[in-house]
Coordinates of C-alpha atoms and ligand atoms in Angstrom, one line a residue:
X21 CA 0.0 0.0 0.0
X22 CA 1.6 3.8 -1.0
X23 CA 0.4 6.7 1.1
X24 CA 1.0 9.8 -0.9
X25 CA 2.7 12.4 1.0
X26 CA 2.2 16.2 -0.7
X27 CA 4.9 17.9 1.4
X28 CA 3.9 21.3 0.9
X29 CA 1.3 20.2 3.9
X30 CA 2.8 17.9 5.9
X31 CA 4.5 19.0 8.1
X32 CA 6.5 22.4 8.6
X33 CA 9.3 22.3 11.1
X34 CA 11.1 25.6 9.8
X35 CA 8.0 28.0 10.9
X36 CA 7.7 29.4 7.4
X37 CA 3.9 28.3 6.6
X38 CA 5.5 25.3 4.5
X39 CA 6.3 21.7 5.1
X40 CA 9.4 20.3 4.6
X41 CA 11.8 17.0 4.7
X42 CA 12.8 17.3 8.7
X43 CA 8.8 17.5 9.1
X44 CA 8.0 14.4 7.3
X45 CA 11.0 12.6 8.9
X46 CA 9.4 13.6 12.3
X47 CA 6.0 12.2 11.0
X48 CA 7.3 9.0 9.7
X49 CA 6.3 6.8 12.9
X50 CA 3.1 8.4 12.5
X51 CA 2.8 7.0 8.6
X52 CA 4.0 3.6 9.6
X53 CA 1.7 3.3 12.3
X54 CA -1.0 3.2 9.7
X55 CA 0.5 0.0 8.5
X56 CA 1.0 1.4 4.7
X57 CA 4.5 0.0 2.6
X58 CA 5.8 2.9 1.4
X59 CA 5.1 6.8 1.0
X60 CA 5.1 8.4 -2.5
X61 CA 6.3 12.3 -1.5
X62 CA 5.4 14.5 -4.5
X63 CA 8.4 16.6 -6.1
X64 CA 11.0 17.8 -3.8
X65 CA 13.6 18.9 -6.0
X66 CA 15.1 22.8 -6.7
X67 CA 12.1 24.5 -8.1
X68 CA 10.6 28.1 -8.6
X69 CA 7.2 26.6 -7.6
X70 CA 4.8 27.7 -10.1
X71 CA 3.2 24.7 -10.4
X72 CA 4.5 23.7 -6.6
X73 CA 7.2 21.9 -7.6
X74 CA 6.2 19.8 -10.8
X75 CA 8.2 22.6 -12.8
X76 CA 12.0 21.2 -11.3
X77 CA 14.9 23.4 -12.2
X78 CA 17.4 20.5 -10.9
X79 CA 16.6 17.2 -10.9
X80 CA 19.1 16.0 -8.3
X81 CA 19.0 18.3 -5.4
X82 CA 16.6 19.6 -2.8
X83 CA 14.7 22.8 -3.0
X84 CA 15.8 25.3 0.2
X85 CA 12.2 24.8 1.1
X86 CA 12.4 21.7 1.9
X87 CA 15.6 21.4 3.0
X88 CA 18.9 19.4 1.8
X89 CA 20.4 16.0 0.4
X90 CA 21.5 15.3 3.9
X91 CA 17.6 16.3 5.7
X92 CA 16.9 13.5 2.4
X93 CA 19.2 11.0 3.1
X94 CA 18.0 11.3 7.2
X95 CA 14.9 10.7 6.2
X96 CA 15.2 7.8 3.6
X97 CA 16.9 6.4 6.9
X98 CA 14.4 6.9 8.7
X99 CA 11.8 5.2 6.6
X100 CA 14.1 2.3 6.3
X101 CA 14.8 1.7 10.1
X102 CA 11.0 1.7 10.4
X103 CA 10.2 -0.9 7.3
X104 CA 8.6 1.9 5.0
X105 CA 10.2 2.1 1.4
X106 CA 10.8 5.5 -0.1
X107 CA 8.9 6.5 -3.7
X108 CA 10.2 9.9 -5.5
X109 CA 7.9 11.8 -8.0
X110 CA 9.7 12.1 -11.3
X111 CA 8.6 14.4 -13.8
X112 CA 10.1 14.0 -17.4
X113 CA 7.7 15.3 -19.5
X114 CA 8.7 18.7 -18.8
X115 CA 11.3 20.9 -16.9
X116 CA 11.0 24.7 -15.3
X117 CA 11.8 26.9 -17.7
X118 CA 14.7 27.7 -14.8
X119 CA 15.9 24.6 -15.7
X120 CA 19.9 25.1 -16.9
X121 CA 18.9 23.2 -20.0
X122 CA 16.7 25.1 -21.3
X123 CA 18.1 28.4 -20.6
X124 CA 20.7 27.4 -23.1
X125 CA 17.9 26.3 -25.4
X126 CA 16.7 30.0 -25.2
X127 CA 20.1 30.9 -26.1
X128 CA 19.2 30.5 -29.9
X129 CA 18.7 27.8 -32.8
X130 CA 22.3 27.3 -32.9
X131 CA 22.4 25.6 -29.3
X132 CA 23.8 22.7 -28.3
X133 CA 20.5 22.4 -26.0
X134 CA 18.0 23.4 -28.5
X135 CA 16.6 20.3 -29.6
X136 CA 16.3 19.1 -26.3
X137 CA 12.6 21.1 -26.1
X138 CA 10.2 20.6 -28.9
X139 CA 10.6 24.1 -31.1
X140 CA 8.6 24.9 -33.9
X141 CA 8.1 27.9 -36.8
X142 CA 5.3 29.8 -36.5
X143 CA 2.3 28.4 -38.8
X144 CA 2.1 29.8 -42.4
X145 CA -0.2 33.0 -40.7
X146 CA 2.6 33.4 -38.0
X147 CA 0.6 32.3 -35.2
X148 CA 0.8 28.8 -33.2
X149 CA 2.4 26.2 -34.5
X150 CA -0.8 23.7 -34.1
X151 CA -3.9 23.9 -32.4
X152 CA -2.7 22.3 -29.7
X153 CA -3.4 23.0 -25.7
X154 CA -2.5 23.6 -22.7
X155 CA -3.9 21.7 -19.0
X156 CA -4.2 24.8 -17.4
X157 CA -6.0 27.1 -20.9
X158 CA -4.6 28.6 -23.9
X159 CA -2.4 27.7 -26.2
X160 CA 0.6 24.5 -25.6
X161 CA 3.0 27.0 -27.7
X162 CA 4.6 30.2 -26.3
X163 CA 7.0 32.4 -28.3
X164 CA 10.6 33.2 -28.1
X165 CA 10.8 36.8 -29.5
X166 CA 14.3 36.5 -30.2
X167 CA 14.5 33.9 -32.1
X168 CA 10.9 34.0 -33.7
X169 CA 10.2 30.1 -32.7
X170 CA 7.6 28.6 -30.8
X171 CA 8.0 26.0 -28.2
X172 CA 5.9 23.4 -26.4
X173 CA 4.4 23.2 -23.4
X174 CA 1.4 20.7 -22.3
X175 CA 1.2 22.7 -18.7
X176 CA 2.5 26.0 -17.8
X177 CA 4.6 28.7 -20.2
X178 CA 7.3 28.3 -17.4
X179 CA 6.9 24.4 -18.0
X180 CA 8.6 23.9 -21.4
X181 CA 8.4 20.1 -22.5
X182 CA 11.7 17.9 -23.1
X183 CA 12.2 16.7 -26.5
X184 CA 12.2 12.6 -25.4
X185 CA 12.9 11.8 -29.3
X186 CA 16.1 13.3 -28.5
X187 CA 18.2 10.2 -27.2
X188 CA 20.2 13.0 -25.4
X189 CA 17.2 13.8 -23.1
X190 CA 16.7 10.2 -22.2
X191 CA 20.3 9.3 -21.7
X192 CA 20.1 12.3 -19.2
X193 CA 16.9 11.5 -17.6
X194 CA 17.4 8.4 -16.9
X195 CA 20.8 9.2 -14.8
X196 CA 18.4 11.5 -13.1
X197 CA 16.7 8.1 -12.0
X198 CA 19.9 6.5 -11.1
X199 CA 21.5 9.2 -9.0
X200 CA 18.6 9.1 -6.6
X201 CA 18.1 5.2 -7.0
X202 CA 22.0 5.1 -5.8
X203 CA 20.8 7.5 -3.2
X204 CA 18.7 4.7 -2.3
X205 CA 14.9 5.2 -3.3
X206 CA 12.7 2.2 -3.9
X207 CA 10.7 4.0 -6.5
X208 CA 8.7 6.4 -8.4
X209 CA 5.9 8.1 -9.7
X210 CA 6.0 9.0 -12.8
X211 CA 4.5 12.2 -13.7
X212 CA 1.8 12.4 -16.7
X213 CA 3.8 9.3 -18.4
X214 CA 1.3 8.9 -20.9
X215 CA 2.4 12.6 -22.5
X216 CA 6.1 12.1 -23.3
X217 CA 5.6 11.8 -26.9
X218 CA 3.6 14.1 -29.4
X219 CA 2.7 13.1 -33.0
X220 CA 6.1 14.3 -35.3
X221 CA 4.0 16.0 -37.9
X222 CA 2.4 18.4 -35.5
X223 CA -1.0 17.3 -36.9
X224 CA -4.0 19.3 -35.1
X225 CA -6.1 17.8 -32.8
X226 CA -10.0 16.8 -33.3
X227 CA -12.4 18.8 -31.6
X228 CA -14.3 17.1 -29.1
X229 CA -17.7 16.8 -29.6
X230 CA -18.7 16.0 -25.7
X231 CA -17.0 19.4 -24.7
X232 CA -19.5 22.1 -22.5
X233 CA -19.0 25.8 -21.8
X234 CA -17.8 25.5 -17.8
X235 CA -15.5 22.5 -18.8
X236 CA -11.4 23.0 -18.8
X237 CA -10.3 24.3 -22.6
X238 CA -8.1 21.2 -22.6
X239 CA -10.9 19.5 -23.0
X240 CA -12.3 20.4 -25.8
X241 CA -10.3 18.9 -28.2
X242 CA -9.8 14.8 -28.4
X243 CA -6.1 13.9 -27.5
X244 CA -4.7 11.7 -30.3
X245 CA -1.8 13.9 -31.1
X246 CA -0.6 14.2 -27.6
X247 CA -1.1 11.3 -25.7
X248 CA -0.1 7.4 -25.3
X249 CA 1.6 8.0 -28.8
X250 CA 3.5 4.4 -29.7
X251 CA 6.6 5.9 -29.2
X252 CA 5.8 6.7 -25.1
X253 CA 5.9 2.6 -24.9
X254 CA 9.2 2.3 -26.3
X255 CA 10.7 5.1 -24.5
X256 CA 9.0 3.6 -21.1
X257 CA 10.3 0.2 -21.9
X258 CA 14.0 1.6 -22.3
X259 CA 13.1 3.9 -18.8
X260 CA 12.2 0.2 -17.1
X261 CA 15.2 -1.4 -18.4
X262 CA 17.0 1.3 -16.0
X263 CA 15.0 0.5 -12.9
X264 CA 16.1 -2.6 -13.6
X265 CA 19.7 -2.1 -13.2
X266 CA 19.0 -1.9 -9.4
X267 CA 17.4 -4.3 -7.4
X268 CA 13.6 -4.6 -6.2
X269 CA 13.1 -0.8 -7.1
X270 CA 9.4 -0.1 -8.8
X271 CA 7.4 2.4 -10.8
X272 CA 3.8 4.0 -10.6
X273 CA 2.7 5.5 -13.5
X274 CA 0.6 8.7 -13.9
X275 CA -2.0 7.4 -16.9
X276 CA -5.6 9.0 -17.4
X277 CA -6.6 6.1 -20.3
X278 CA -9.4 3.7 -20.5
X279 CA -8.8 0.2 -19.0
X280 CA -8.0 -0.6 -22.7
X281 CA -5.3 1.8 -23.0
X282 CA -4.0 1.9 -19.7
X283 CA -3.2 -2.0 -19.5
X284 CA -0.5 -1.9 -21.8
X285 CA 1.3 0.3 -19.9
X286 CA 2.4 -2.5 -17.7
X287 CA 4.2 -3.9 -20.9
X288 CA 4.5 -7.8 -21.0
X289 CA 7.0 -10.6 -19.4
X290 CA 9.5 -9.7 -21.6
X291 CA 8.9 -6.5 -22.5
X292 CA 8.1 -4.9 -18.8
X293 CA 6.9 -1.2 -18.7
X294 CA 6.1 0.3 -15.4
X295 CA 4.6 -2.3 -12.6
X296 CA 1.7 -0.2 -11.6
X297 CA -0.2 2.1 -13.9
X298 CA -2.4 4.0 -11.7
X299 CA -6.2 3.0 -12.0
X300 CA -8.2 6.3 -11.4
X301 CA -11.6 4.8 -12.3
X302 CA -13.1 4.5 -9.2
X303 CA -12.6 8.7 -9.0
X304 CA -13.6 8.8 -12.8
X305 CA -16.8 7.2 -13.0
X306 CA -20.3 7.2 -11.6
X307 CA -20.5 6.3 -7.6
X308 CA -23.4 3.6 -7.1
X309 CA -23.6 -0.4 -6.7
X310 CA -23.5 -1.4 -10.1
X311 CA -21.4 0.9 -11.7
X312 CA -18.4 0.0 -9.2
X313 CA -19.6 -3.6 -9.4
X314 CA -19.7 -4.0 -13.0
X315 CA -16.0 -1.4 -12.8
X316 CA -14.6 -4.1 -10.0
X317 CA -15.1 -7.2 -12.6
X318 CA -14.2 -6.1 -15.7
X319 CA -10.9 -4.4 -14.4
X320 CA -10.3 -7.8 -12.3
X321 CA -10.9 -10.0 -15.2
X322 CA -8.5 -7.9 -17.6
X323 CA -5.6 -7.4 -15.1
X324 CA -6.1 -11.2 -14.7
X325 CA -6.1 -11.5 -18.5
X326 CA -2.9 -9.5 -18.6
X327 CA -0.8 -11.2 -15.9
X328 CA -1.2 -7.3 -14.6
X329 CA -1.7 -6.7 -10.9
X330 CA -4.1 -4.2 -9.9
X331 CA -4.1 -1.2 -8.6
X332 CA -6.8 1.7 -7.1
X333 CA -6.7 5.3 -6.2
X334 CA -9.5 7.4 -4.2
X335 CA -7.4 10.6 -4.3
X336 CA -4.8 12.2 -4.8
X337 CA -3.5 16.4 -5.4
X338 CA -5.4 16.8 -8.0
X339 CA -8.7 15.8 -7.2
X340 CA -11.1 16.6 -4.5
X341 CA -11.0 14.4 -1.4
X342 CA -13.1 11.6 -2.2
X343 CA -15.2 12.1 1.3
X344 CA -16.4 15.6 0.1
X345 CA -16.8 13.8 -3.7
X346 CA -18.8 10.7 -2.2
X347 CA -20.2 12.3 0.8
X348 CA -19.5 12.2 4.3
X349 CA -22.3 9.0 4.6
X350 CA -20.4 6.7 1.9
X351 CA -16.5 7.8 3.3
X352 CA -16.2 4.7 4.9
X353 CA -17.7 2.8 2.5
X354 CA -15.3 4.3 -0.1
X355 CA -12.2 3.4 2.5
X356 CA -13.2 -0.2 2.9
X357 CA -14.1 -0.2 -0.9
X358 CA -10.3 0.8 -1.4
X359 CA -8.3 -1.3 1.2
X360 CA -10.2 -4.6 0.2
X361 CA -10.1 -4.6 -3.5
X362 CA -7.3 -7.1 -5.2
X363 CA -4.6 -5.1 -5.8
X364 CA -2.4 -2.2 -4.4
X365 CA -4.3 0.7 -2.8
X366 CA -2.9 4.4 -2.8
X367 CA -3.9 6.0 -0.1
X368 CA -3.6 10.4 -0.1
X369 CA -2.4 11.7 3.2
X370 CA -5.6 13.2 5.6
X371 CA -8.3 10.4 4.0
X372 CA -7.3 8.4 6.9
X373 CA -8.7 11.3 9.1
X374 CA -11.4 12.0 7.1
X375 CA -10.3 15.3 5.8
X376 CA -12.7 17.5 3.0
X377 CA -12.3 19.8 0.7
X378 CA -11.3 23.3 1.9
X379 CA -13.7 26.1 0.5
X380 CA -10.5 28.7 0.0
X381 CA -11.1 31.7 -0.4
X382 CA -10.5 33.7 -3.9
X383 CA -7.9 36.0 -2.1
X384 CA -5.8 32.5 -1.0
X385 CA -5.9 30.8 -4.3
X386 CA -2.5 30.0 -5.5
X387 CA -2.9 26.8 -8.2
X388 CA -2.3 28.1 -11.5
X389 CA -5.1 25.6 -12.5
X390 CA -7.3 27.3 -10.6
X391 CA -6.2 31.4 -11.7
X392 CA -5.8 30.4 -15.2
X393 CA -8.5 29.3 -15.6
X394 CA -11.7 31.0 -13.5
X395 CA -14.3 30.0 -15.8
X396 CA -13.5 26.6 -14.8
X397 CA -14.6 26.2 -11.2
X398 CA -14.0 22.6 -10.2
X399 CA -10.6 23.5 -11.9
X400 CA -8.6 24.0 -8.7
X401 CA -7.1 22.1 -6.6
X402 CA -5.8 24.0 -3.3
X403 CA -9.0 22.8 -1.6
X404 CA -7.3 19.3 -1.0
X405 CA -3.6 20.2 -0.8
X406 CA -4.5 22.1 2.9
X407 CA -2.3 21.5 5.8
X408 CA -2.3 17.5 7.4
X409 CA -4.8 18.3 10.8
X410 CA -2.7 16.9 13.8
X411 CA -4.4 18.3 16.5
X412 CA -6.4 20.5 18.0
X413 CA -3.8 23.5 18.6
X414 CA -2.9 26.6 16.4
X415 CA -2.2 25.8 12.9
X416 CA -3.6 21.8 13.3
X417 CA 0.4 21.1 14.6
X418 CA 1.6 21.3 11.1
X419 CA 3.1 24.9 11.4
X420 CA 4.0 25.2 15.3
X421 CA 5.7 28.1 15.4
X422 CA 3.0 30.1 14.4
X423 CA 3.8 30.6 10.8
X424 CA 0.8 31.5 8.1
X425 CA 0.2 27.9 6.7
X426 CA 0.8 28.4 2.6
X427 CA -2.7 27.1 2.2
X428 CA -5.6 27.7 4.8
X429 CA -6.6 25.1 7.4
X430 CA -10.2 23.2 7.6
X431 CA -12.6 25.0 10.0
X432 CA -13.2 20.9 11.3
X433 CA -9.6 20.9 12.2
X434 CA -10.6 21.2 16.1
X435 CA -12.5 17.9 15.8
X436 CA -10.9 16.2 12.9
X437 CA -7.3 15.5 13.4
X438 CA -4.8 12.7 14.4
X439 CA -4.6 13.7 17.8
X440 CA -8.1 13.5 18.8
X441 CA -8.7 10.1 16.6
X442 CA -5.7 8.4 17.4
X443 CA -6.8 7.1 21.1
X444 CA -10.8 7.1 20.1
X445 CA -11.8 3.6 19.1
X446 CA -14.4 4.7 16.4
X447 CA -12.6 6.7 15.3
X448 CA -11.9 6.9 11.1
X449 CA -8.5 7.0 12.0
X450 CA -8.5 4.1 14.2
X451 CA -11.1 2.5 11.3
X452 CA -8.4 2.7 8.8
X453 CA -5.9 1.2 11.0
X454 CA -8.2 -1.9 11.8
X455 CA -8.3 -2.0 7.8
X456 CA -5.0 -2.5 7.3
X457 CA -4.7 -4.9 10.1
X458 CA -7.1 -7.4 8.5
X459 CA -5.0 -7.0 5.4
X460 CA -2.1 -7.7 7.7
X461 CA -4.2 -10.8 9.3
X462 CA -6.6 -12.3 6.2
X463 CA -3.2 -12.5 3.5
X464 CA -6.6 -13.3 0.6
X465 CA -7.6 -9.6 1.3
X466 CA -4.3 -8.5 -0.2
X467 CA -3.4 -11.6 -3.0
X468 CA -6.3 -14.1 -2.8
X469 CA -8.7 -13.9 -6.3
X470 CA -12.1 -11.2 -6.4
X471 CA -15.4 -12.7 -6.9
X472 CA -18.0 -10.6 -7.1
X473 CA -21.5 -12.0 -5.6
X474 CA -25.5 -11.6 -6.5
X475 CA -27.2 -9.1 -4.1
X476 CA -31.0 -9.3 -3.3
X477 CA -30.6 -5.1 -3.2
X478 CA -29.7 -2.7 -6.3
X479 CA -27.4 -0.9 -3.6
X480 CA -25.2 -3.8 -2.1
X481 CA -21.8 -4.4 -3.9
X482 CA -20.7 -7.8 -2.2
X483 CA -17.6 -10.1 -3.2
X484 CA -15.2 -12.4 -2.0
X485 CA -11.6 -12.7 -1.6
X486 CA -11.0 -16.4 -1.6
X487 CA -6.9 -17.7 -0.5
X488 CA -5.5 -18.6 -3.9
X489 CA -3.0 -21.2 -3.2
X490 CA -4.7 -23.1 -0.4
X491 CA -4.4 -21.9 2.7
X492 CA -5.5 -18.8 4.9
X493 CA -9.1 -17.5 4.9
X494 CA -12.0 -16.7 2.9
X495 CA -13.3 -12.8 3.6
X496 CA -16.4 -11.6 2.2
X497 CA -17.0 -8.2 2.0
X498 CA -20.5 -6.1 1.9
X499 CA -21.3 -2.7 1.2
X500 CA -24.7 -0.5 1.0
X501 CA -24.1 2.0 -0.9
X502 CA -27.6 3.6 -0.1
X503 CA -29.6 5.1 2.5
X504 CA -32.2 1.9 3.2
X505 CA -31.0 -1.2 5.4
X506 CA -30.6 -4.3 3.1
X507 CA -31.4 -8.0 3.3
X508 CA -28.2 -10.1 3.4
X509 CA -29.4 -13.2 4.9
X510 CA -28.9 -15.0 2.0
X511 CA -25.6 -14.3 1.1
X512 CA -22.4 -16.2 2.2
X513 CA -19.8 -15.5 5.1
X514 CA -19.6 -16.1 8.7
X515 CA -18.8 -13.9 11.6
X516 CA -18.2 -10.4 11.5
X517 CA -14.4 -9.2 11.4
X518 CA -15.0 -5.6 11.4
X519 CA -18.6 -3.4 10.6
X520 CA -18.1 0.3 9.9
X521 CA -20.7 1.8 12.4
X522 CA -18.4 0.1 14.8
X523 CA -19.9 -3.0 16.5
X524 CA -20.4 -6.5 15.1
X525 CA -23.4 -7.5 13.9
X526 CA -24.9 -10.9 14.4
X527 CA -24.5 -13.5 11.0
X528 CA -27.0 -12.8 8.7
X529 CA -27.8 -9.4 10.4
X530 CA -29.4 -6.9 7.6
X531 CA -27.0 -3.9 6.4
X532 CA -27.7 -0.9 8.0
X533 CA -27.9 2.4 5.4
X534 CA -24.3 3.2 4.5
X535 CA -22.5 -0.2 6.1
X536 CA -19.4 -1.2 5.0
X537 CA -19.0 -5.2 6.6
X538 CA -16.5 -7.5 6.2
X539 CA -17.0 -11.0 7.3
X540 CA -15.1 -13.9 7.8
X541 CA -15.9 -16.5 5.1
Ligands
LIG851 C1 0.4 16.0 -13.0 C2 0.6 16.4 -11.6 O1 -0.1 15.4 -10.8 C3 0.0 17.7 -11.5 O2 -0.1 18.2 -10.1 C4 0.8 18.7 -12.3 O3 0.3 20.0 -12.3 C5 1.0 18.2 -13.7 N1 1.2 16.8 -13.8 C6 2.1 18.9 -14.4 O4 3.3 18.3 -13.9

């Protein structure tokens, strides 16, 4: 299991409002205690911030703001002594436009550096180059006056992307991966893996039909130029064949694809690709029995098919926290949902706690998703990057010595925070924790096969996990997804193991409105 780690809002231990590495070292007993694998910490690396850190300026050192390769190293160390492996976010598709490499890209056509960013001549008119566009609005090109060329960038202006056709770029990037493997990291995210390549004759992009006034820009025009281009496989096979120098190391990748498209990322036996490509379809689609049912199988039965092992995702910092998405009556549902698929669960720090959505106010905004674009409303996504709640005093206990926090705290953060849940029995905190410890205890709720079962209700979603290889326990798990108690009489499994409204309800007890159960088989 990988608990995301966004360390802008961790934890700040140098009283400037921001969190930083010495925080999260400090907090590491803390992550471990929730009886997750490893922690995934999005980009720490030199950076101007503009896009918080997914615009890197140096790839192999530490921005001041969160401190240095030796704060890193203490904290890799830390992870270690306590059994928690260490996951980096890596960003290739694009650099800050800080970056040393592309300042001598900007030095003119004749540079050594030049084709190491995608440049292009102005279209016959002497505007864009293509219709292509940015994530965060407007055009993917900007201009450089000076030398009357256009270059590309799928996020920000100040995010220019690399030129992966280059072999150069690769050759460099992929030290990137080995300086910090060397440094001892276990693995990575990959950011937006699926965008490294772009079609070579700049060919425009389709407009998109589906596409509704209120919706991002980006969106109305259908990727097939940008995206999951062949060329992205080849150029992650050669990127796995790294990771592979180095023992036991893995990577997640960053993929928004259907099931169809996204499979393949995970390559074949002898042609590996990345060993998890992340599965965002439970935050995609719609939220009722039968959708995540009929989800639940199909993506079983093809990871199956594929000799792929599954993966799912409830949040992360780009999407809004899955209790203020689902409701604060399905959270738990959604939690035991996540920890008792097959498959690896990514867990986003503060779900365990049951944090929401911050409302943040228009003068606080500081995600250029959100300023860019303010036509878009549900473009944002400061409202779940706020400060981790740790207790009850100033600041939560993420910015003690009375900093401003970068981002403004939850109003709930009095009642909703570690310190008040960690000793309360029923509480979400202490929920998640008895979760994690059946996963610990019932080995079929992490490896044994999904079935799922026939419900008498339209809002039950029941299955098994049944031991594969002999051995262990069946668990069956049930969950209402609606507001009406259902019959379950009829349906298999034993005792109860854990109920989320907190006691343990007889065999063959109905579901209450919004029960998660899981039951020994
Ligand atoms: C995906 C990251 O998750 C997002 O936060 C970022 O803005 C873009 N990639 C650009 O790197």
């Amino acid at each position: 299991m990988i608990y995301q780690i966004y360390p802008r809002s961790f934890q700040d231990s140098g009283d400037d409002g921001v969190g930083d590495l010495r925080g999260i070292t400090a907090r590491l007993p803390y992550v471990a205690s929730l009886g997750v694998g490893a922690v995934w910490l999005s980009p720490i690396f030199t950076s101007p911030m503009r896009d918080f850190g997914y615009d890197v300026a140096d790839y192999c050192d530490i921005d001041p703001l969160f401190g240095t390769l030796d704060d890193f190293d203490a904290l890799v160390a830390e992870a270690h002594r306590l059994g928690l492996k260490v996951m980096l976010d890596y960003v290739p598709n694009h650099t800050s436009s800080d970056h040393a490499w592309f300042r001598e890209s900007l030095t003119g056509k004749e540079s050594g550096k030049r084709d190491w960013y995608v440049w292009r001549d102005p279209a016959q008119d002497g505007g864009v180059p293509n219709n292509w566009k940015s994530f965060f609005g407007g055009p993917a090109w900007t201009l450089d006056e000076a030398s009357g060329q256009y270059y590309l960038h799928q996020f920000l202006p100040s995010q220019p992307d690399l030129n992966w056709r280059n072999p150069a770029v690769r050759a460099a990037m992929f030290d990137v991966l080995r300086f910090w493997m060397r440094r001892g990291v276990d693995g990575f995210r990959v950011d937006v893996i699926w965008l490294l390549a772009e079609d070579e004759d700049f060919r425009d992009e389709p407009v998109n039909p589906d596409w509704k006034p209120g919706d991002v820009e980006h969106a109305s025009l259908d990727h097939i130029h940008t995206q999951d281009q062949p060329e992205t496989h080849e150029y992650i096979r050669e990127m796995r064949r790294v990771l592979d120098e180095f023992d036991d190391r893995m990577m997640v990748g960053e993929i928004y694809l259907p099931v169809v498209k996204l499979l393949p990322y995970a390559g074949t036996a002898e042609e590996p690709m990345v060993h998890l490509p992340f599965n965002f379809h439970l935050i995609l689609q719609g939220w009722t029995a039968e959708l995540v049912r009929g989800f639940a199988d199909s993506y079983d039965a093809e990871c199956r098919l594929r000799h792929s092992w599954p993966n799912w995702v409830l949040g992360n910092h780009d999407q809004h926290r899955f209790k203020s998405r689902l409701g604060a009556d399905q959270y738990r549902v959604a939690q035991t949902l996540l920890l008792t698929l097959r498959g690896t669960p990514t867990v986003y720090y503060g779900d365990e706690i049951g944090m929401t959505d911050v409302d943040v106010p228009a003068d606080r905004l500081v995600d250029p998703a959100a300023l860019q674009q303010p036509d878009s409303p549900e473009a944002g996504r400061d409202p779940e990057r706020t400060p981790m709640q740790w207790d009850a005093t100033a600041n939560a206990g993420f910015a003690p010595g009375g900093a401003t926090p970068w981002l403004p705290l939850a109003d709930d953060y009095p009642a909703v925070n570690v310190a008040a849940q960690d000793g309360d029995p029923a509480s979400d905190l202490n929920y998640f924790r008895a979760l994690t410890r059946l996963r610990a205890e019932y080995p079929a709720l992490v490896g044994g096969a999904y079935r799922s079962l026939e419900t008498p209700g339209a809002d039950v979603f029941a299955y098994e996990r049944m031991p594969e290889h002999g051995g262990g326990e069946r668990v069956v798990v049930l969950l209402n997804f609606g507001g009406e108690a259902a019959d379950v009489a009829g349906l298999a499994g034993g005792d109860t193991l854990l109920s989320s409204l907190g006691d343990r309800p007889e065999r063959g007890a109905a579901l209450r409105p919004h029960e998660a159960r899981i039951l020994r088989g």
